[in-house]
PDB file of C-alpha atoms in Angstrom:
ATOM      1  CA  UNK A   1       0.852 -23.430 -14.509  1.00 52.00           C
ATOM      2  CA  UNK A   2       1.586 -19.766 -14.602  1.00 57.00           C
ATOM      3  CA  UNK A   3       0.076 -17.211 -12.705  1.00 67.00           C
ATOM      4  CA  UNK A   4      -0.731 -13.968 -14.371  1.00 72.00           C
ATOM      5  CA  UNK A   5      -0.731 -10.501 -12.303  1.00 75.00           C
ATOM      6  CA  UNK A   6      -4.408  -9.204 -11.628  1.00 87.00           C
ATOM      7  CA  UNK A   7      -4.966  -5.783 -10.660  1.00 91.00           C
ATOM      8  CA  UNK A   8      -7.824  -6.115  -8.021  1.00 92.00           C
ATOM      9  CA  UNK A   9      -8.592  -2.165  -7.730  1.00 93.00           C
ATOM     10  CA  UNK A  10      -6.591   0.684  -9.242  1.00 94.00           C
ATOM     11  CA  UNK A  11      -8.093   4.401  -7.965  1.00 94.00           C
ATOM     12  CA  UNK A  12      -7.889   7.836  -6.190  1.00 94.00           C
ATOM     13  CA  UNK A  13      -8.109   7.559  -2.547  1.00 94.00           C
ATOM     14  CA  UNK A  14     -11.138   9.191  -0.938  1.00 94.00           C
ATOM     15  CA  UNK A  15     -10.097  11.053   2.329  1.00 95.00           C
ATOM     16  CA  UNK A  16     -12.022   8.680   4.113  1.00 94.00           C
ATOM     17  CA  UNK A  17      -9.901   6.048   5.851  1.00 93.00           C
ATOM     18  CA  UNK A  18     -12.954   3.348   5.946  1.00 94.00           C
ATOM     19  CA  UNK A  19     -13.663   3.448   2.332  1.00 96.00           C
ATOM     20  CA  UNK A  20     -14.033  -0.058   0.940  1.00 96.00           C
ATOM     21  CA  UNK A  21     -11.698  -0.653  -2.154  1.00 96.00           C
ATOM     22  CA  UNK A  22     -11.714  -3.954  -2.499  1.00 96.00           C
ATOM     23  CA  UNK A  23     -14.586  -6.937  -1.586  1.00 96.00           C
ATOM     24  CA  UNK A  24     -13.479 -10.247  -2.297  1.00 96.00           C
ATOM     25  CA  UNK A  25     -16.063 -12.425  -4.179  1.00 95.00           C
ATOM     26  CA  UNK A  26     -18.112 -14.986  -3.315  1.00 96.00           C
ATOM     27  CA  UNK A  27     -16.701 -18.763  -3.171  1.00 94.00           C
ATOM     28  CA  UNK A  28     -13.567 -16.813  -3.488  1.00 92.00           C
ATOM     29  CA  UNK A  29     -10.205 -16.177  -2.265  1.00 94.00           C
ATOM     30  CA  UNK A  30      -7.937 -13.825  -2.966  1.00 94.00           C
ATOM     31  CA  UNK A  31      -4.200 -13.717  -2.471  1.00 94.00           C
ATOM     32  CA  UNK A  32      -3.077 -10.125  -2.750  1.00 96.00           C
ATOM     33  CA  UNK A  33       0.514  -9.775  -3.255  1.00 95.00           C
ATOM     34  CA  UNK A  34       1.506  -6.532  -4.448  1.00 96.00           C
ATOM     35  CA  UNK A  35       0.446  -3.006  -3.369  1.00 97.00           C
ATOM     36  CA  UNK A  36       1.442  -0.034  -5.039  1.00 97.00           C
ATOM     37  CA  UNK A  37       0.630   3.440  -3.564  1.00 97.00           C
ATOM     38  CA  UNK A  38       1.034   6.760  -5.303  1.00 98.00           C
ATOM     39  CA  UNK A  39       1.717  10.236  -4.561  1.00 98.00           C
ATOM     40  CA  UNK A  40       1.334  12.398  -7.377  1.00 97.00           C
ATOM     41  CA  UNK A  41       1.064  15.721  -5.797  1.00 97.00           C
ATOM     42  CA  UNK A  42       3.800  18.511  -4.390  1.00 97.00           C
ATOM     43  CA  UNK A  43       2.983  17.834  -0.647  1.00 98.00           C
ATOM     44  CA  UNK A  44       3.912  14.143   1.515  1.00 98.00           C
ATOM     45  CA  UNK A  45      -0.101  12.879   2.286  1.00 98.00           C
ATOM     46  CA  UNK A  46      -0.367  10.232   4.126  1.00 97.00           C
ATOM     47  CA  UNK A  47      -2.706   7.211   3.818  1.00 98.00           C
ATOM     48  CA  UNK A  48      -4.155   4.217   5.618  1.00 97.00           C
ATOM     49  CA  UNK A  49      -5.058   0.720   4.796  1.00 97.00           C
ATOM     50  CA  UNK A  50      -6.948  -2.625   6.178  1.00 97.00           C
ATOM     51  CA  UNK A  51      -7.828  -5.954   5.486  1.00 97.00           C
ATOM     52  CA  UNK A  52     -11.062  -7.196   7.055  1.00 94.00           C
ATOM     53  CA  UNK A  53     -10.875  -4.130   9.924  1.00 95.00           C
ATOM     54  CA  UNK A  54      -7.417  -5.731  10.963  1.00 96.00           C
ATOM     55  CA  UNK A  55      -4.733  -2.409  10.309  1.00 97.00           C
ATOM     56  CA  UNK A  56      -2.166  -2.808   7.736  1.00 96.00           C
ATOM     57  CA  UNK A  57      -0.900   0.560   7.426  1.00 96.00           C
ATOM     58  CA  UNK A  58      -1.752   3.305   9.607  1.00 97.00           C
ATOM     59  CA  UNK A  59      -1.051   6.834   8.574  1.00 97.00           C
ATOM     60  CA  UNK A  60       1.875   6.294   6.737  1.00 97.00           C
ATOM     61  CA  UNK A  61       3.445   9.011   4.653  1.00 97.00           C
ATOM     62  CA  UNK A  62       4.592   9.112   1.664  1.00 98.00           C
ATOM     63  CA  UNK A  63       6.788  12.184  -0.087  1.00 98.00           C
ATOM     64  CA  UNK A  64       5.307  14.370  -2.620  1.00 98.00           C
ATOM     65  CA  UNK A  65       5.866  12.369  -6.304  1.00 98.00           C
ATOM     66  CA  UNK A  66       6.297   9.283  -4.779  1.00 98.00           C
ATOM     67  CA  UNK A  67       5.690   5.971  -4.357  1.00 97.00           C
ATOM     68  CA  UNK A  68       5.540   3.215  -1.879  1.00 97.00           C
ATOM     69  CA  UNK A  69       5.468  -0.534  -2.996  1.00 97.00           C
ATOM     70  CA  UNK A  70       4.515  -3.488  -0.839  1.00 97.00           C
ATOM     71  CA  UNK A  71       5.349  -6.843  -1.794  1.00 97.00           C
ATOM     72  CA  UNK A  72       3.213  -8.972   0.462  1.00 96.00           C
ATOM     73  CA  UNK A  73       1.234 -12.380   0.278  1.00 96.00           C
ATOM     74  CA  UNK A  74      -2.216 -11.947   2.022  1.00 95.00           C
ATOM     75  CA  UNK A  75      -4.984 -14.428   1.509  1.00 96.00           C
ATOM     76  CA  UNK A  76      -8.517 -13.000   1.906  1.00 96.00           C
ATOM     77  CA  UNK A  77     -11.710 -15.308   2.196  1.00 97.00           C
ATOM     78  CA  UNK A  78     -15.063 -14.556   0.474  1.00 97.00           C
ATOM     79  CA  UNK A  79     -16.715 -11.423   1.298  1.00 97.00           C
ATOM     80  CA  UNK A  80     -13.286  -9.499   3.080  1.00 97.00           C
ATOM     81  CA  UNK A  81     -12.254  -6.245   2.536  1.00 97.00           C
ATOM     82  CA  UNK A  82      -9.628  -3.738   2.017  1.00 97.00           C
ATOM     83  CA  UNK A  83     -10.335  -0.559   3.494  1.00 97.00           C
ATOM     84  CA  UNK A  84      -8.384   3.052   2.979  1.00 97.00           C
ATOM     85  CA  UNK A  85      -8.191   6.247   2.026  1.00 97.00           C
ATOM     86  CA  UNK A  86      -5.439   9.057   1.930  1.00 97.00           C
ATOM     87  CA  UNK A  87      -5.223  12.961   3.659  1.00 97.00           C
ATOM     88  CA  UNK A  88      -5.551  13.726   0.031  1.00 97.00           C
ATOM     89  CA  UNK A  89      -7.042  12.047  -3.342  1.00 96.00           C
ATOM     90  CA  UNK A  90      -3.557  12.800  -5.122  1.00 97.00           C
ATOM     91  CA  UNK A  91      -2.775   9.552  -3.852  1.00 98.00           C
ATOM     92  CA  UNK A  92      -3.772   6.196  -5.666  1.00 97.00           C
ATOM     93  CA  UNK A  93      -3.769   2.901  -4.622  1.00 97.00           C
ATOM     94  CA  UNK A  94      -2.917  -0.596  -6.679  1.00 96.00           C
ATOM     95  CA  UNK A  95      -3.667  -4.055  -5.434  1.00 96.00           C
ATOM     96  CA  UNK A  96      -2.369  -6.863  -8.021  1.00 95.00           C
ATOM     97  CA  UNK A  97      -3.048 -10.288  -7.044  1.00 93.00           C
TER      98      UNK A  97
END
C-alpha cells in the first residue's frame, strides 16, 4: 500500500516560541517525517521547534531567502504537540507526514 504525503500544518510563525502548530488527534498517531522551514525575508531569523515540550530545534537560524529541510521520522501519540515560532513571521513552517 502506498503512502501519500500529508501536510499536517503549513503557516507563518508567530514570534512566540510556545505557539501550538500542530495537535495530534484523538485515537491517533502521527508519524511526521518531513519539515520544511522558510525564510522569505532579507534578514537570517531564527526559529524554534518542539514535540510534546521535548526541544527539537532551538534557535536555529536560517539565512535571509532560505530554507531549511528536515527529513525525520517522529511518531506522536494522541493529543501531542508541536510547538514554535520564529524572531520573525517571514518565516513559515511545513510538517508533511
Amino acid at each position: 500500500m502506498a503512502n501519500t504525503a500529508k501536510a499536517l500544518f503549513r503557516g507563518a510563525a508567530t514570534t512566540t516560541t510556545t505557539t501550538t502548530l500542530y495537535t495530534v488527534p484523538a485515537s491517533t498517531t502521527t508519524i511526521i517525517t518531513n519539515i520544511v522551514v522558510s525564510n522569505t525575508g532579507s534578514s537570517e531569523y531564527t526559529f524554534t521547534l518542539s514535540f510534546d515540550d521535548v526541544a527539537f530545534a532551538t534557535t536555529v537560524s536560517v539565512a535571509a531567502n532560505s530554507i531549511a529541510i528536515f527529513d525525520i521520522k517522529q511518531a506522536l501519540a494522541a493529543a501531542k504537540t508541536i510547538k514554535g515560532g520564529a524572531s520573525n513571521t517571514a518565516v513559515t513552517f511545513t510538517f508533511l507526514e
